[in-house]
PDB file of C-alpha atoms and ligand atoms in Angstrom:
ATOM      1  CA  MET A  21      28.989 -10.697  46.181  1.00  0.00           C
ATOM      2  CA  ASN A  22      28.630  -7.030  46.861  1.00  0.00           C
ATOM      3  CA  LYS A  23      26.077  -5.998  44.171  1.00  0.00           C
ATOM      4  CA  ALA A  24      24.299  -3.052  43.081  1.00  0.00           C
ATOM      5  CA  VAL A  25      21.773  -1.512  40.920  1.00  0.00           C
ATOM      6  CA  VAL A  26      21.849   2.563  39.963  1.00  0.00           C
ATOM      7  CA  VAL A  27      18.861   4.280  38.363  1.00  0.00           C
ATOM      8  CA  PHE A  28      21.325   6.328  35.925  1.00  0.00           C
ATOM      9  CA  SER A  29      19.617   8.844  33.386  1.00  0.00           C
ATOM     10  CA  GLY A  30      22.939   9.917  32.354  1.00  0.00           C
ATOM     11  CA  GLY A  31      22.700  13.162  34.421  1.00  0.00           C
ATOM     12  CA  GLN A  32      25.339  14.575  36.806  1.00  0.00           C
ATOM     13  CA  ASP A  33      23.213  13.520  39.502  1.00  0.00           C
ATOM     14  CA  SER A  34      23.050   9.504  38.541  1.00  0.00           C
ATOM     15  CA  THR A  35      26.724  10.049  36.624  1.00  0.00           C
ATOM     16  CA  THR A  36      28.462  11.340  40.905  1.00  0.00           C
ATOM     17  CA  CYS A  37      26.104   8.451  42.413  1.00  0.00           C
ATOM     18  CA  LEU A  38      27.928   6.135  39.241  1.00  0.00           C
ATOM     19  CA  LEU A  39      30.503   5.957  40.335  1.00  0.00           C
ATOM     20  CA  TRP A  40      30.415   6.572  43.539  1.00  0.00           C
ATOM     21  CA  ALA A  41      29.029   2.924  43.664  1.00  0.00           C
ATOM     22  CA  MET A  42      31.652   1.787  41.500  1.00  0.00           C
ATOM     23  CA  GLU A  43      34.306   2.499  44.663  1.00  0.00           C
ATOM     24  CA  GLU A  44      31.902   1.116  47.366  1.00  0.00           C
ATOM     25  CA  PHE A  45      31.167  -1.933  45.838  1.00  0.00           C
ATOM     26  CA  ASP A  46      31.723  -5.292  44.225  1.00  0.00           C
ATOM     27  CA  GLU A  47      29.451  -5.246  41.125  1.00  0.00           C
ATOM     28  CA  VAL A  48      27.120  -2.530  39.608  1.00  0.00           C
ATOM     29  CA  GLU A  49      24.564  -2.554  37.133  1.00  0.00           C
ATOM     30  CA  THR A  50      22.131   0.300  35.846  1.00  0.00           C
ATOM     31  CA  VAL A  51      19.181   0.455  34.868  1.00  0.00           C
ATOM     32  CA  THR A  52      18.510   3.223  32.832  1.00  0.00           C
ATOM     33  CA  PHE A  53      14.218   4.122  32.125  1.00  0.00           C
ATOM     34  CA  LEU A  54      12.856   5.594  28.569  1.00  0.00           C
ATOM     35  CA  TYR A  55       9.622   7.470  28.981  1.00  0.00           C
ATOM     36  CA  GLY A  56       9.676   9.590  26.453  1.00  0.00           C
ATOM     37  CA  GLN A  57      11.758  11.715  27.158  1.00  0.00           C
ATOM     38  CA  ARG A  58      12.260  15.319  25.400  1.00  0.00           C
ATOM     39  CA  HIS A  59      15.815  14.598  23.850  1.00  0.00           C
ATOM     40  CA  LYS A  60      17.290  10.925  23.248  1.00  0.00           C
ATOM     41  CA  SER A  61      20.016  11.953  23.491  1.00  0.00           C
ATOM     42  CA  GLU A  62      19.714  11.837  27.386  1.00  0.00           C
ATOM     43  CA  VAL A  63      20.099   7.898  26.852  1.00  0.00           C
ATOM     44  CA  ASP A  64      22.295   8.011  23.976  1.00  0.00           C
ATOM     45  CA  CYS A  65      24.465   9.347  27.129  1.00  0.00           C
ATOM     46  CA  ALA A  66      23.639   7.280  29.549  1.00  0.00           C
ATOM     47  CA  THR A  67      24.427   4.096  27.253  1.00  0.00           C
ATOM     48  CA  LYS A  68      27.557   6.155  25.940  1.00  0.00           C
ATOM     49  CA  ILE A  69      28.942   6.353  29.967  1.00  0.00           C
ATOM     50  CA  ALA A  70      27.731   3.172  30.630  1.00  0.00           C
ATOM     51  CA  ASN A  71      29.756   1.655  27.779  1.00  0.00           C
ATOM     52  CA  ASP A  72      32.866   4.506  29.208  1.00  0.00           C
ATOM     53  CA  LEU A  73      33.143   2.774  32.472  1.00  0.00           C
ATOM     54  CA  GLY A  74      32.197  -0.657  31.305  1.00  0.00           C
ATOM     55  CA  VAL A  75      29.206  -1.433  33.446  1.00  0.00           C
ATOM     56  CA  LYS A  76      26.039  -3.124  32.322  1.00  0.00           C
ATOM     57  CA  GLN A  77      23.060  -1.232  31.484  1.00  0.00           C
ATOM     58  CA  LYS A  78      19.703  -2.790  31.563  1.00  0.00           C
ATOM     59  CA  ILE A  79      17.093  -0.824  29.566  1.00  0.00           C
ATOM     60  CA  ILE A  80      13.815  -0.534  30.834  1.00  0.00           C
ATOM     61  CA  GLN A  81      10.312   1.283  28.652  1.00  0.00           C
ATOM     62  CA  MET A  82       8.458   3.392  30.802  1.00  0.00           C
ATOM     63  CA  ASP A  83       6.570   5.037  28.592  1.00  0.00           C
ATOM     64  CA  VAL A  84       3.261   3.524  29.696  1.00  0.00           C
ATOM     65  CA  LEU A  85       3.157   7.382  31.975  1.00  0.00           C
ATOM     66  CA  ASN A  86       3.316   9.485  29.326  1.00  0.00           C
ATOM     67  CA  GLN A  87      -0.297   7.577  28.712  1.00  0.00           C
ATOM     68  CA  LEU A  88      -1.051   8.868  32.458  1.00  0.00           C
ATOM     69  CA  THR A  89       0.471  12.586  32.362  1.00  0.00           C
ATOM     70  CA  SER A  90       1.612  15.285  30.428  1.00  0.00           C
ATOM     71  CA  ASN A  91       4.508  17.495  31.321  1.00  0.00           C
ATOM     72  CA  ALA A  92       7.148  19.487  29.874  1.00  0.00           C
ATOM     73  CA  LEU A  93       9.888  16.746  30.484  1.00  0.00           C
ATOM     74  CA  THR A  94       8.010  14.659  27.810  1.00  0.00           C
ATOM     75  CA  ARG A  95       6.303  16.427  25.599  1.00  0.00           C
ATOM     76  CA  SER A  96       7.735  19.012  23.534  1.00  0.00           C
ATOM     77  CA  ASP A  97       5.360  21.760  23.063  1.00  0.00           C
ATOM     78  CA  MET A  98       5.335  22.875  26.401  1.00  0.00           C
ATOM     79  CA  GLN A  99       7.903  25.145  27.964  1.00  0.00           C
ATOM     80  CA  ILE A 100       9.561  24.691  30.700  1.00  0.00           C
ATOM     81  CA  GLU A 101       8.070  26.744  33.646  1.00  0.00           C
ATOM     82  CA  ALA A 102       9.304  26.682  37.362  1.00  0.00           C
ATOM     83  CA  GLU A 103       7.080  29.568  38.846  1.00  0.00           C
ATOM     84  CA  GLU A 104       8.871  30.647  42.842  1.00  0.00           C
ATOM     85  CA  GLY A 105       7.718  28.266  45.629  1.00  0.00           C
ATOM     86  CA  SER A 106       5.873  26.111  42.826  1.00  0.00           C
ATOM     87  CA  VAL A 107       6.471  21.970  41.926  1.00  0.00           C
ATOM     88  CA  PRO A 108       8.310  23.047  38.491  1.00  0.00           C
ATOM     89  CA  ASN A 109       6.312  21.774  34.948  1.00  0.00           C
ATOM     90  CA  THR A 110       9.224  19.111  34.755  1.00  0.00           C
ATOM     91  CA  PHE A 111       7.285  16.813  37.576  1.00  0.00           C
ATOM     92  CA  VAL A 112       6.399  13.538  36.578  1.00  0.00           C
ATOM     93  CA  GLU A 113       3.732  11.836  39.160  1.00  0.00           C
ATOM     94  CA  GLY A 114       5.184   9.567  41.204  1.00  0.00           C
ATOM     95  CA  ARG A 115       8.294   9.070  38.983  1.00  0.00           C
ATOM     96  CA  ASN A 116      10.395   7.860  41.356  1.00  0.00           C
ATOM     97  CA  HIS A 117       7.834   5.852  43.097  1.00  0.00           C
ATOM     98  CA  ILE A 118       7.566   3.841  40.093  1.00  0.00           C
ATOM     99  CA  PHE A 119      11.304   3.538  38.688  1.00  0.00           C
ATOM    100  CA  LEU A 120      12.667   2.364  42.178  1.00  0.00           C
ATOM    101  CA  SER A 121       9.643  -0.072  42.153  1.00  0.00           C
ATOM    102  CA  PHE A 122      10.635  -1.270  39.070  1.00  0.00           C
ATOM    103  CA  ALA A 123      14.692  -1.032  39.718  1.00  0.00           C
ATOM    104  CA  ALA A 124      13.679  -3.508  43.144  1.00  0.00           C
ATOM    105  CA  ILE A 125      12.000  -6.235  41.046  1.00  0.00           C
ATOM    106  CA  TYR A 126      15.166  -6.123  38.794  1.00  0.00           C
ATOM    107  CA  ALA A 127      18.060  -6.556  41.581  1.00  0.00           C
ATOM    108  CA  LYS A 128      16.140  -8.604  43.660  1.00  0.00           C
ATOM    109  CA  SER A 129      16.358 -10.972  39.956  1.00  0.00           C
ATOM    110  CA  ILE A 130      20.262 -10.424  39.885  1.00  0.00           C
ATOM    111  CA  GLY A 131      20.696 -11.195  43.602  1.00  0.00           C
ATOM    112  CA  ALA A 132      21.404  -7.017  43.870  1.00  0.00           C
ATOM    113  CA  LYS A 133      20.771  -6.135  47.852  1.00  0.00           C
ATOM    114  CA  ALA A 134      21.909  -2.022  46.917  1.00  0.00           C
ATOM    115  CA  ILE A 135      19.786   0.461  44.417  1.00  0.00           C
ATOM    116  CA  ILE A 136      21.074   3.738  44.652  1.00  0.00           C
ATOM    117  CA  THR A 137      19.462   6.643  43.377  1.00  0.00           C
ATOM    118  CA  GLY A 138      21.168  10.418  42.816  1.00  0.00           C
ATOM    119  CA  VAL A 139      17.898  11.764  45.090  1.00  0.00           C
ATOM    120  CA  SER A 140      18.114  15.341  46.244  1.00  0.00           C
ATOM    121  CA  GLU A 141      16.113  16.591  49.347  1.00  0.00           C
ATOM    122  CA  THR A 142      18.613  20.130  49.489  1.00  0.00           C
ATOM    123  CA  ASP A 143      18.090  21.037  46.167  1.00  0.00           C
ATOM    124  CA  PHE A 144      14.396  20.871  46.796  1.00  0.00           C
ATOM    125  CA  SER A 145      12.597  21.473  44.549  1.00  0.00           C
ATOM    126  CA  GLY A 146       9.273  20.560  45.778  1.00  0.00           C
ATOM    127  CA  TYR A 147       8.796  16.917  44.098  1.00  0.00           C
ATOM    128  CA  PRO A 148       7.784  14.761  47.464  1.00  0.00           C
ATOM    129  CA  ASP A 149       8.833  11.841  45.975  1.00  0.00           C
ATOM    130  CA  CYS A 150      12.545  13.262  46.468  1.00  0.00           C
ATOM    131  CA  ARG A 151      12.698  13.454  50.009  1.00  0.00           C
ATOM    132  CA  ASP A 152      14.218  10.954  52.730  1.00  0.00           C
ATOM    133  CA  ALA A 153      11.467  10.301  54.511  1.00  0.00           C
ATOM    134  CA  PHE A 154       9.735   9.027  51.384  1.00  0.00           C
ATOM    135  CA  ILE A 155      12.406   6.730  50.279  1.00  0.00           C
ATOM    136  CA  ARG A 156      12.689   5.084  53.713  1.00  0.00           C
ATOM    137  CA  SER A 157       9.025   4.307  53.893  1.00  0.00           C
ATOM    138  CA  LEU A 158       9.036   2.836  50.124  1.00  0.00           C
ATOM    139  CA  ASN A 159      12.536   0.808  51.413  1.00  0.00           C
ATOM    140  CA  THR A 160       9.859  -1.156  54.040  1.00  0.00           C
ATOM    141  CA  THR A 161       7.589  -1.091  51.452  1.00  0.00           C
ATOM    142  CA  LEU A 162       9.905  -2.905  49.096  1.00  0.00           C
ATOM    143  CA  ASN A 163      10.857  -5.500  51.539  1.00  0.00           C
ATOM    144  CA  LEU A 164       7.567  -6.407  52.218  1.00  0.00           C
ATOM    145  CA  ALA A 165       6.323  -6.910  49.114  1.00  0.00           C
ATOM    146  CA  MET A 166       9.228  -8.842  47.664  1.00  0.00           C
ATOM    147  CA  ASP A 167       9.839 -10.216  50.888  1.00  0.00           C
ATOM    148  CA  TYR A 168      13.882  -8.856  50.809  1.00  0.00           C
ATOM    149  CA  THR A 169      16.065  -6.882  52.279  1.00  0.00           C
ATOM    150  CA  PHE A 170      16.337  -3.973  50.033  1.00  0.00           C
ATOM    151  CA  ASP A 171      19.097  -1.534  51.565  1.00  0.00           C
ATOM    152  CA  LEU A 172      17.874   2.087  49.193  1.00  0.00           C
ATOM    153  CA  ILE A 173      21.031   4.305  49.131  1.00  0.00           C
ATOM    154  CA  THR A 174      21.115   8.441  48.464  1.00  0.00           C
ATOM    155  CA  PRO A 175      24.324   9.334  48.889  1.00  0.00           C
ATOM    156  CA  LEU A 176      23.103  12.938  47.653  1.00  0.00           C
ATOM    157  CA  MET A 177      20.731  13.017  49.804  1.00  0.00           C
ATOM    158  CA  TRP A 178      21.993  16.237  52.259  1.00  0.00           C
ATOM    159  CA  LYS A 179      24.339  17.340  49.266  1.00  0.00           C
ATOM    160  CA  ASP A 180      23.290  21.047  47.255  1.00  0.00           C
ATOM    161  CA  LYS A 181      25.336  21.164  44.212  1.00  0.00           C
ATOM    162  CA  ALA A 182      28.376  22.315  44.633  1.00  0.00           C
ATOM    163  CA  GLU A 183      28.570  18.756  47.019  1.00  0.00           C
ATOM    164  CA  VAL A 184      28.063  17.006  44.335  1.00  0.00           C
ATOM    165  CA  TRP A 185      30.545  18.319  42.312  1.00  0.00           C
ATOM    166  CA  LYS A 186      33.211  18.215  44.845  1.00  0.00           C
ATOM    167  CA  LEU A 187      32.339  14.002  45.714  1.00  0.00           C
ATOM    168  CA  ALA A 188      33.159  14.134  41.575  1.00  0.00           C
ATOM    169  CA  ASP A 189      35.886  15.599  42.564  1.00  0.00           C
ATOM    170  CA  GLN A 190      37.627  13.688  45.544  1.00  0.00           C
ATOM    171  CA  MET A 191      36.285  10.639  43.124  1.00  0.00           C
ATOM    172  CA  GLY A 192      39.155  12.383  40.548  1.00  0.00           C
ATOM    173  CA  ARG A 193      35.831  12.607  38.438  1.00  0.00           C
ATOM    174  CA  LEU A 194      34.417  15.664  38.096  1.00  0.00           C
ATOM    175  CA  GLU A 195      35.940  17.076  34.879  1.00  0.00           C
ATOM    176  CA  TYR A 196      34.012  13.252  33.178  1.00  0.00           C
ATOM    177  CA  VAL A 197      31.265  14.371  34.646  1.00  0.00           C
ATOM    178  CA  ARG A 198      31.288  17.590  33.659  1.00  0.00           C
ATOM    179  CA  ASP A 199      32.221  16.973  30.308  1.00  0.00           C
ATOM    180  CA  ASN A 200      30.210  14.310  29.921  1.00  0.00           C
ATOM    181  CA  THR A 201      26.798  13.986  31.670  1.00  0.00           C
ATOM    182  CA  LEU A 202      23.558  15.551  30.089  1.00  0.00           C
ATOM    183  CA  THR A 203      20.845  17.726  32.837  1.00  0.00           C
ATOM    184  CA  CYS A 204      19.974  20.315  29.967  1.00  0.00           C
ATOM    185  CA  TYR A 205      16.302  20.529  29.358  1.00  0.00           C
ATOM    186  CA  ASN A 206      17.763  21.301  26.508  1.00  0.00           C
ATOM    187  CA  GLY A 207      19.162  17.848  25.581  1.00  0.00           C
ATOM    188  CA  VAL A 208      23.127  20.372  25.357  1.00  0.00           C
ATOM    189  CA  ILE A 209      25.191  18.061  26.885  1.00  0.00           C
ATOM    190  CA  ALA A 210      28.100  19.079  29.542  1.00  0.00           C
ATOM    191  CA  ASP A 211      27.779  22.325  30.009  1.00  0.00           C
ATOM    192  CA  GLY A 212      24.276  23.016  28.607  1.00  0.00           C
ATOM    193  CA  CYS A 213      22.285  25.668  27.544  1.00  0.00           C
ATOM    194  CA  LEU A 214      23.073  28.023  30.274  1.00  0.00           C
ATOM    195  CA  GLU A 215      20.159  29.099  30.155  1.00  0.00           C
ATOM    196  CA  CYS A 216      17.271  25.969  31.589  1.00  0.00           C
ATOM    197  CA  PRO A 217      16.922  26.041  35.248  1.00  0.00           C
ATOM    198  CA  ALA A 218      18.686  22.155  35.257  1.00  0.00           C
ATOM    199  CA  CYS A 219      21.690  24.305  33.460  1.00  0.00           C
ATOM    200  CA  LYS A 220      21.743  27.510  36.495  1.00  0.00           C
ATOM    201  CA  LEU A 221      21.380  24.704  39.230  1.00  0.00           C
ATOM    202  CA  ARG A 222      24.145  22.167  37.635  1.00  0.00           C
ATOM    203  CA  ASN A 223      26.406  25.680  36.698  1.00  0.00           C
ATOM    204  CA  ASP A 224      26.385  27.904  39.331  1.00  0.00           C
ATOM    205  CA  GLY A 225      26.620  24.912  41.924  1.00  0.00           C
ATOM    206  CA  LEU A 226      29.830  24.656  39.635  1.00  0.00           C
ATOM    207  CA  ALA A 227      30.841  27.534  40.195  1.00  0.00           C
ATOM    208  CA  LYS A 228      30.057  27.753  43.865  1.00  0.00           C
ATOM    209  CA  TYR A 229      32.504  24.530  44.265  1.00  0.00           C
ATOM    210  CA  LEU A 230      35.161  25.880  42.070  1.00  0.00           C
ATOM    211  CA  GLN A 231      35.391  29.584  43.942  1.00  0.00           C
ATOM    212  CA  GLY A 232      35.901  27.617  47.004  1.00  0.00           C
ATOM    213  CA  GLN A 233      38.245  25.134  45.840  1.00  0.00           C
ATOM    214  CA  HIS A 234      40.157  28.931  45.344  1.00  0.00           C
ATOM    215  CA  ALA A 235      39.643  30.497  48.046  1.00  0.00           C
ATOM    216  CA  SER A 236      41.289  27.787  50.379  1.00  0.00           C
TER     217      SER A 236
HETATM  218 ZN1  LIG B 314      19.960  23.566  29.708  1.00  0.00          ZN
END
């Protein structure tokens, strides 16, 4: 049995990864991490999508992250700021490292080797644990830590946002992803608030993809 675990937030990237995984693997489960997201709607959104697609969702409580660090994703009293050339204050230090390690423990417990995450180095915001070198290094570490052959898979690593939309479209799910996912830092589903950095990245990518469609 070909089994995969998808790290799943309910956003555009992880939803596209989930749809991709469902085409590639016989059995797919999701893990969603709770860590004081600014908007509970983010988790509700992930749960709704998991239910829509008929996949199991394991919710893992990671509130401990908030005791160690503060940032604009977990604190509602902080403004999101992303200055040109610096790491935005939505960055949670070590988040992907920790999440992937917990996902791996769960994956092994259910006999899955593939762990899929939507990280990307292309729209790189300066998050060091989104980089390919880190993912490959962690894959080796996890194999050694648990004496198991994990396969960390990053379908979006070299895609920009327009190419992520293209992948959804190729699977016939562009409209589903557009209407049901939440990427917006202000907690607005689908096309979002149109103002925050996450919405700008998402909507600029969609416009670029759709323009390319009309041009060809
Ligand atoms: Zn927004």
